[in-house]
Amino acid sequence: MLVLESADTVGGLAGSREFHDGFNVPVAHSVNHFSQKIANDLDLAKHGFPASGKSLPAIGLSADGSHVVVQGNQVLGVDTSDAEAFPRFMAQMQRFATALKPFWLKTIPRAAPGKLLDMATFARIGLKLRLLGKEEMREFMRIATLPARDLVDEKFEDERLKAMLCWDGLIGSKMAPRSPNNAILPMLYRMSGGCAGEPCQLIEALHASARAAGAEIRTGATVDRVLVRADQEGLRAHGVILAGGEQIEADRVISSADPQTTFIRLVGIEHLEIQFTNRIRRLRSDGQVAKLHLALSGLPEFTGLNQPNGRMLIAPEMDAIEFAFDHAKYGECTTSPVMEIVIPSLADSSLAPEGQHVLSAHVMYAPYRLKGGWSDAACETLRENAIDTIARYAPGIRELIKHSELLTPADLERRYHLTGGHWHHTEYALDQLLMMRPTYEAAQYSTPLPGLYLCGAGCHPGGDLTGGPGHNAAQEILR
Amino acid sequence: MSGKTYDAIIVGGGHNGLTTAAYLAKAGLDVVVVEKNAFVGGAAVSLELHQGWVYSNCSYVCSMMRQSIHRDLDLTRHGLILVPYLGTVNFGDDGQTLIDYPNEEAAHLELKRHSPHDADSMHRFQADLGRYAQFIRKTLLRTPPDPTSIRPRDIRELLFLGKQIWSLGEREMYEYVRFFTMSAADFLEDYFENDLIKAAMASPGIIGTALGVYSPGSAYILLHHVMGDVDGNIGAWGLARGGMGAISEAIASAAREHGAEIRTDAGVAQILVKEGKAAGVALENGDELSARIVVSNLDAKRTFTRVMDKKDLPPGIYEKAKNFKIRGSSGKVNIALDGLPRFTGVPDNRYINRGGQGFTGSLETMERAYDCWKHGRWSEDPFVESVIPSAWDPTVAPPGKHWMSNFVQYCPPRLAEGPWTPEERDAFGQAVVDKIERYSPGFKDLIVHMEIRTPHELEQEVGLTEGNIFQGELTIDQLLFNRPFPGYAQYRMPVRNLYMCGSSTHPGGGVSSACGANAAREILMDLKRPNTVPEDDFYDE
C-alpha cells in the first residue's frame, strides 16, 4: 500500500501550509462532522485527534454588535418566537439527518435492470423515512428539494438567523438561498453529526494511523499518468508513472483526485469510452469560494464579541448572499462578499507565533471563470473588498495585518490540482449525488477501467472532512 | 340556506372548473358553477376591451389542451377551432435574427448560419426533449399516488410510475434525473454554443415561473415547448380561433348541454362547512347555496386563506396554504395595432412576420431580468415573447388591423417601494414598447390601444393569488404528489366533501383541462358513480 502525494505534505486542502513566516493554516478550516465510526475504526484518538464532538458555535455577525449565536439546538440573540421555533426546527431536521445518516457510509448501488437485489438499499432508505411517520415522510419529500430560503422563511423571522441556516446548505457550491433542488441534502449531510476538531490534527492522526497500519507514504511525488495496459481481457490500470518518469506497478490504482483530473488527465480519454468521457467532461465543477488568510499580530476584536471563538458568518441577510451570487452568475466578482471566518490559532496555538493569530475566511462568491481571468488586479480588488468587509465588524483589524493571502478558485486549482478549484471536486447537485456521483459507472468507487478506483470527494457521499468517500472506497475494494 | 341542494358546487368558472362541471354533469349530477366575473374562463378568456378587437387578454396560446378531452367533450362541435401557428423570429442583442422556418431544411440552414455545431445538435436536443415530454405526458391524466400509503390503488399507481422509470434503462434514468433537476442554462450548454440559439430555446423554461434560466429546476419547464400538441400535432403551438375564450366557451357549452348550471356575477364570499363537512357556499350578494360537495377551482392559497374560515380547517392546513409558493412573475401587454409591424432584418415572408417574436438575445439578458424581479423591480430590458394572432385568425381584429400579444417575464407582484400604481404600470408597459421599437422602428406609431397587465391586474381580475399564471410554482416541492400539499394531491382536500380542481393540483398550469378532468374522476369515484372521464391517449414514439 503506497500513497503518492504531489505536495510536500499530506492533507490536500485540509493540510496545513505556511503562508507567512511562522503562520500556518489549512484551506479547509474546520472539521464539523467527521465520521465517528471511522475515527473509532482507525483509532484516531490514540493518534492525536481528540475529537470533541462539539463543533464551533456559529455566530452571525452584525455590524452593530448584536450577534446571533447558534450552538447546537439553541439560538441566542433573536426574538422569542424564533428562539422557540429553533429547537423544534432543529429537532425535525435532526430526525431527517439521522434517518439518512447510515447511507453516507454505504455504497449506493447502481439502479440497473437485473440488479433488483441491490435495490434493497433504496428500499431501506424509503423504509427509514417511512418509519418517521406519514406526516414526517411527506414533509421530507416536500422539503428535500426546497431552496434553502423557502425552508427557513417558513419557520423564522430573523434575517440573520435565516442567512446563517442557509449558509450550511450552500457553502462551497454554486447556489444561493433562492436556488432550488440542491441545498437541503447537503444541509442534512452536515447535520448528521460526528467528530469536530482541528483539520491539522485530523490529518496528522490519519497519517499516523495509515503508517501504523503499514502504508507507505511518499510526498513530493506527482503522478503524471495512470499506467494503462491491454491484456486479453482488455484495458487495465497497472500502476502509475510519476512526473519524473519513474514507473510504479500496482494491482490497483486508487485516485483521490477529482474525477475530471483522474479520467481526463491521468487516465487519458483514449482509454475511455466516449459517452463516459462526455459525462465526466460535463460534470459541473466550477468553484465559487476564495480563501483569505490573514497573519495577525494580535487577536482581532469584533464589535460586541468577547472572544472571536466560533464560525463567524458575515451574511447579514439572505439577500446579501443572493445578490453576491448574482454577480458570480455572470463571471463577475461581487464587491460585497459574504464569508465565513474562523480564527484557528485560538484552538491550535501552534499555527501562529506566540501571541499572534491567523484568520481564515471562506469568501463567496468568487467565480472560477471570472470574466477576463483572475489577474493580479482582480485578486487585489477582491482581497481589499474582503478585508474592508471584515473591518466593518472588526474595526481595528487592518492595523494587525502582517500579511494577507487570497487564494482564488484558480489558485486552488493550480496549487491542489483541483479541477475548477471546487472544494467538493464536483458540484453538489441532485444529478451528481448518490449513485450518480460523479456519474453512473463510476459511482460505486470502481470505474470502467478495471484496476482503477476513486476515493475522493467526487464520490458519494461527497466533500467536507468526513472520511466517507475513502471509507466506502476501501470497503468496496476489500469486498 | 334554503331551496334545493345541488350535488356539487364548483367555485370558479375557469377552464378547469368548467371541465369538472362538464364531466360531473355528464355523469348525471346536478352541478352549478359560480363565477365572480361576468364571463367564464378565468384566465382563458376573450374580451372586447377596444371596439372591434376581441382578444385573449391573459392566456394567449394553446398547446397543452388534452386531446382526449377535446374529443370526448366534442369541443369542436361546441365551436372550438385550434389553429397551429408557424414560424418564430428571435432577435439577438447585436442585430442578429434567428428565424424558425416551418420548412425543416430552411430551419436547419438558418441554424447553420449561426452555428453549424448547433444546427447538428438541434436534432439531438429535439429528440431528447421529446422523450422527456413523453414521460410527463403519460402522467397528465392520472391521479398521483401517495408514496406513504399502502392502499392498493396508491401502490398500483406508484408501480406504474416505477415501471415507467425502470423501463427507461439505467443510462436514460440518470439523464432524466439530470434533466428534471438541473437549470435550463446548464442543460442547453450541453447542446448549444450560440447565445441567440440558447436564448431562443430557453424561453419556455422561464415562462410563468419565479426562477431564472440559471436556477436549478428550470430545465424541466422547457418541456412546455414540446409537451403539448395541437390536435395530435405533437410539439405544435396553436391559437384558439376567436381567442382563448373560445376554449372556455366550448367547455361551458358542453357542460350546459349535459345539464350543468353556470352562474356568472356570482363571487363566492365563503365556503360553508357544517359538522366538519363542506356543505355549500355563501355568495358575495348574500345568497347561500347548499350542496353535497364543493369543488374549488381557486388556487390553493385563495381557497384556504381567503374563502374559508381558519377554524373550519384541520390544524396545520392554513399554514400549509400560507407557505404554498404562488409567486407572480409575469406581465402582459396587449396591443391593438393599426397594421402589421415590420421588423428590421426580417425578410417579408408570409410566415415569419406573423408567427412569434422573441426579443431576448442571450441567457444572461434573461437572467438579469430575473435579478430585477428579486429586487422588486421590473426590468428595463425585459424578456418579451410575442405573437400576432390576428395574422392567423381574422376574427380577433378588424380587417387590416392587428392584435399583438406580448408576454413579459419578469414582473413582480409588488414593487420594492410598495404596491403597483397606475403610473408605474404605464412605465412598465412603456419599457416593453420601447424594447419592441428597437427591433421594429415605427412600431409605436401603429399602436391604437394598449392594455398593460401586471400580476396585480391578474390577481384583481382573475383572482390568481399574486398573479401567478400556474396557480402555484412548478418546482419539485409542488409537483406530482406534492401538489398542492403532500398528502392532499388526490384532489380531495382536508375538509370532507371539499375538492380542488384548479391548476394548483396535479399536473399544474397550462390550459390543459387535465386538473379538472382528474378531479372529476376522483369525485365520481367517491360518489360511486360511473366514471365519465376518458383515459389519455398518448403515442409511443
XYZ file of N, CA, C and O in Angstrom, chain A residues 109-114 116 119 130 134-135 137-138 141-142 145-147 150 154 178-182 275 279 282 284 319 322-323 326 329-330 332 371 430-432 435-436 440, chain B residues 146-149 166 169-171 173-175 177-178 180-182 186 190 211 214-217 320 323 325 327 364 367-368 370-371 373-375 475-477 481-482 486-488:
344
model
N -26.091 1.574 -4.551
C -25.975 0.660 -5.702
C -26.414 1.312 -7.013
O -27.095 2.320 -7.021
N -26.026 0.681 -8.103
C -26.498 1.122 -9.406
C -27.967 0.772 -9.553
O -28.389 -0.304 -9.144
N -28.710 1.693 -10.118
C -30.115 1.411 -10.359
C -30.233 0.797 -11.739
O -30.719 1.415 -12.662
N -29.728 -0.423 -11.856
C -29.695 -1.020 -13.185
C -30.638 -2.201 -13.260
O -30.738 -2.978 -12.314
N -31.314 -2.356 -14.368
C -32.151 -3.543 -14.550
C -31.288 -4.785 -14.344
O -30.125 -4.803 -14.733
N -31.885 -5.789 -13.717
C -31.114 -7.000 -13.462
C -30.360 -6.939 -12.150
O -29.701 -7.876 -11.758
N -31.917 -6.138 -9.216
C -33.008 -5.904 -8.276
C -32.594 -6.081 -6.817
O -33.051 -5.348 -5.945
N -31.331 -3.243 -5.010
C -32.310 -2.201 -4.740
C -32.717 -2.156 -3.266
O -33.372 -1.240 -2.830
N -40.075 6.265 6.009
C -41.470 5.949 6.321
C -41.636 5.721 7.814
O -42.675 6.054 8.398
N -45.992 9.054 8.731
C -46.560 9.501 7.470
C -46.326 10.998 7.242
O -45.849 11.421 6.193
N -46.672 11.778 8.249
C -46.566 13.232 8.102
C -45.119 13.659 7.884
O -44.819 14.513 7.062
N -42.637 11.857 6.685
C -42.136 11.440 5.383
C -42.621 12.398 4.310
O -41.878 12.794 3.422
N -43.882 12.785 4.425
C -44.419 13.739 3.454
C -43.670 15.067 3.525
O -43.353 15.670 2.508
N -40.378 14.735 1.816
C -40.464 14.751 0.347
C -40.684 16.170 -0.170
O -40.266 16.519 -1.254
N -41.356 16.964 0.638
C -41.598 18.339 0.205
C -40.344 19.182 0.342
O -39.970 19.915 -0.573
N -36.249 19.218 -1.803
C -35.760 19.988 -2.944
C -36.037 21.479 -2.807
O -35.846 22.232 -3.759
N -36.504 21.905 -1.649
C -36.794 23.338 -1.474
C -35.512 24.151 -1.564
O -34.442 23.699 -1.176
N -35.622 25.374 -2.050
C -34.500 26.288 -1.876
C -34.325 26.543 -0.373
O -35.309 26.546 0.372
N -36.678 29.193 1.055
C -38.087 28.898 1.280
C -38.274 28.115 2.568
O -39.239 28.316 3.300
N -40.237 29.828 6.015
C -41.454 29.279 6.612
C -41.380 29.263 8.129
O -42.401 29.263 8.797
N -31.996 31.268 -2.972
C -33.188 31.025 -3.780
C -33.051 29.846 -4.734
O -33.994 29.524 -5.448
N -31.874 29.214 -4.804
C -31.684 28.134 -5.778
C -32.380 26.864 -5.320
O -32.089 26.365 -4.237
N -33.256 26.309 -6.141
C -33.961 25.098 -5.741
C -33.093 23.844 -5.838
O -32.001 23.883 -6.386
N -33.644 22.775 -5.317
C -33.209 21.384 -5.538
C -31.991 20.904 -4.760
O -31.968 19.778 -4.317
N -30.953 21.721 -4.619
C -29.682 21.132 -4.194
C -29.179 21.561 -2.823
O -28.057 21.256 -2.468
N -18.918 8.021 -24.452
C -20.048 8.552 -23.691
C -19.684 8.775 -22.232
O -20.130 9.720 -21.607
N -19.660 12.340 -20.155
C -20.316 12.564 -18.859
C -19.330 13.130 -17.837
O -19.701 13.927 -16.993
N -18.721 16.865 -18.695
C -19.794 17.820 -18.423
C -20.120 17.941 -16.929
O -21.074 18.631 -16.556
N -20.253 19.454 -13.459
C -20.203 20.880 -13.156
C -19.297 21.086 -11.939
O -19.626 20.675 -10.836
N -30.614 38.065 1.314
C -30.382 38.786 0.063
C -28.914 39.154 -0.118
O -28.442 39.267 -1.251
N -27.642 36.194 -1.761
C -28.248 36.085 -3.096
C -27.614 37.080 -4.067
O -27.240 36.735 -5.186
N -27.487 38.319 -3.628
C -27.010 39.359 -4.544
C -25.506 39.221 -4.809
O -25.019 39.558 -5.889
N -25.445 36.730 -7.489
C -25.901 37.219 -8.800
C -24.726 37.679 -9.660
O -24.726 37.485 -10.867
N -22.835 34.686 -11.210
C -23.500 34.004 -12.315
C -22.965 34.475 -13.662
O -22.932 33.734 -14.619
N -22.602 35.755 -13.700
C -22.139 36.328 -14.967
C -20.623 36.401 -15.034
O -20.057 37.125 -15.842
N -18.732 37.698 -12.797
C -18.216 38.903 -12.159
C -17.968 38.587 -10.691
O -18.511 37.640 -10.154
N -14.756 36.709 -15.666
C -14.581 37.359 -16.974
C -13.238 38.065 -16.978
O -12.938 38.848 -16.087
N -28.453 17.333 -7.308
C -29.154 16.050 -7.240
C -28.662 15.056 -8.292
O -28.574 13.872 -8.028
N -28.314 15.566 -9.474
C -27.891 14.642 -10.528
C -26.419 14.271 -10.390
O -25.907 13.505 -11.187
N -25.742 14.818 -9.394
C -24.346 14.455 -9.158
C -24.169 13.959 -7.727
O -23.138 14.156 -7.103
N -25.910 7.553 -6.267
C -25.381 6.619 -7.280
C -25.084 7.334 -8.581
O -24.770 6.698 -9.582
N -25.194 8.667 -8.569
C -24.841 9.432 -9.771
C -23.576 10.254 -9.539
O -23.245 11.113 -10.332
N -22.803 7.677 -13.306
C -23.011 6.242 -13.158
C -21.878 5.515 -13.884
O -21.235 6.071 -14.759
N -49.953 8.360 -3.495
C -49.392 8.836 -2.236
C -48.321 7.829 -1.822
O -48.639 6.690 -1.474
N -47.044 8.215 -1.892
C -45.976 7.236 -1.636
C -45.951 6.740 -0.194
O -45.283 5.763 0.101
N -46.674 7.406 0.710
C -46.654 6.942 2.098
C -47.780 5.951 2.363
O -47.901 5.417 3.453
N -48.619 5.746 1.360
C -49.814 4.943 1.591
C -49.611 3.511 1.117
O -48.806 3.239 0.231
N -38.289 2.613 -14.607
C -37.419 1.449 -14.742
C -37.209 1.078 -16.202
O -36.118 0.717 -16.632
N -34.283 2.212 -18.620
C -32.916 1.699 -18.642
C -32.016 2.615 -17.829
O -32.348 3.777 -17.577
N -30.877 2.106 -17.429
C -30.026 2.813 -16.481
C -29.565 4.170 -17.000
O -29.707 5.187 -16.335
N -29.025 4.188 -18.203
C -28.442 5.431 -18.691
C -29.506 6.514 -18.807
O -29.326 7.638 -18.335
N -32.306 6.717 -17.272
C -32.824 7.092 -15.963
C -32.010 8.257 -15.390
O -32.549 9.218 -14.875
N -30.686 8.131 -15.522
C -29.835 9.197 -14.979
C -29.955 10.475 -15.794
O -29.897 11.570 -15.248
N -30.133 10.313 -17.096
C -30.324 11.500 -17.924
C -31.609 12.216 -17.502
O -31.679 13.441 -17.493
N -32.986 12.174 -14.455
C -32.758 12.844 -13.174
C -32.068 14.176 -13.418
O -32.431 15.217 -12.871
N -31.080 14.115 -14.297
C -30.337 15.315 -14.629
C -31.264 16.384 -15.197
O -31.302 17.518 -14.727
N -34.495 16.696 -15.023
C -35.562 17.204 -14.168
C -35.062 18.032 -12.996
O -35.852 18.629 -12.281
N -33.754 18.052 -12.754
C -33.280 18.812 -11.599
C -32.330 19.953 -11.963
O -32.048 20.788 -11.124
N -31.845 19.997 -13.182
C -30.814 20.994 -13.470
C -31.402 22.287 -14.017
O -32.605 22.397 -14.240
N -27.681 25.254 -17.846
C -26.735 24.133 -17.857
C -27.151 23.082 -18.878
O -26.320 22.491 -19.559
N -25.157 21.821 -22.780
C -24.780 20.509 -23.305
C -24.969 20.409 -24.817
O -24.385 19.530 -25.454
N -38.351 31.671 -11.313
C -36.984 31.158 -11.340
C -36.310 31.759 -12.557
O -36.982 32.166 -13.505
N -30.865 30.274 -14.931
C -29.718 29.702 -14.231
C -30.148 28.942 -12.972
O -29.311 28.361 -12.299
N -31.426 28.988 -12.616
C -31.872 28.307 -11.392
C -32.044 26.825 -11.655
O -32.705 26.443 -12.621
N -31.500 25.968 -10.770
C -31.752 24.543 -10.926
C -33.262 24.303 -10.964
O -34.016 24.982 -10.279
N -33.676 23.347 -11.764
C -35.105 23.058 -11.848
C -35.784 23.724 -13.026
O -36.908 23.384 -13.364
N -49.948 25.454 5.828
C -49.505 24.855 4.564
C -49.908 25.753 3.393
O -49.137 25.962 2.462
N -47.799 28.814 3.180
C -46.458 28.547 2.655
C -46.461 28.076 1.208
O -45.406 27.874 0.626
N -46.209 28.054 -2.474
C -45.470 29.050 -3.271
C -46.248 29.416 -4.512
O -46.433 28.597 -5.409
N -46.035 32.637 -6.774
C -45.356 33.917 -6.917
C -45.646 34.522 -8.287
O -45.427 33.873 -9.298
N -28.036 35.509 -20.497
C -27.657 36.488 -19.474
C -28.702 37.603 -19.383
O -29.070 38.026 -18.282
N -31.578 36.250 -17.468
C -31.278 36.091 -16.050
C -31.248 37.448 -15.352
O -31.699 37.588 -14.226
N -30.728 38.447 -16.047
C -30.679 39.776 -15.439
C -32.087 40.331 -15.219
O -32.332 41.063 -14.258
N -34.532 38.498 -14.406
C -34.949 37.792 -13.176
C -34.350 38.475 -11.936
O -35.007 38.625 -10.912
N -33.092 38.876 -12.054
C -32.466 39.567 -10.923
C -33.288 40.796 -10.522
O -33.433 41.091 -9.335
N -36.465 41.160 -10.780
C -37.645 40.665 -10.050
C -37.302 40.442 -8.572
O -38.066 40.783 -7.679
N -36.103 39.868 -8.341
C -35.685 39.611 -6.958
C -35.576 40.908 -6.171
O -35.750 40.935 -4.959
N -35.236 41.977 -6.894
C -35.111 43.275 -6.237
C -36.450 44.010 -6.164
O -36.493 45.153 -5.732
N -42.261 23.752 -9.104
C -40.986 23.209 -8.652
C -41.255 21.854 -7.996
O -42.399 21.581 -7.609
N -40.216 21.036 -7.862
C -40.409 19.652 -7.420
C -41.193 19.560 -6.114
O -41.986 18.666 -5.925
N -40.977 20.546 -5.236
C -41.689 20.505 -3.958
C -43.183 20.746 -4.129
O -43.932 20.595 -3.178
N -47.069 14.261 -6.382
C -47.747 14.010 -5.106
C -47.512 15.111 -4.081
O -47.991 15.039 -2.967
N -46.756 16.118 -4.444
C -46.581 17.268 -3.549
C -47.515 18.425 -3.906
O -47.451 19.470 -3.286
N -48.283 17.778 0.138
C -48.132 16.332 0.284
C -49.310 15.776 1.092
O -49.729 16.382 2.080
N -49.830 14.662 0.652
C -50.950 14.051 1.368
C -52.307 14.488 0.836
O -53.322 13.875 1.139
N -52.339 15.561 0.047
C -53.617 16.056 -0.484
C -53.531 16.244 -1.991
O -54.087 17.175 -2.547
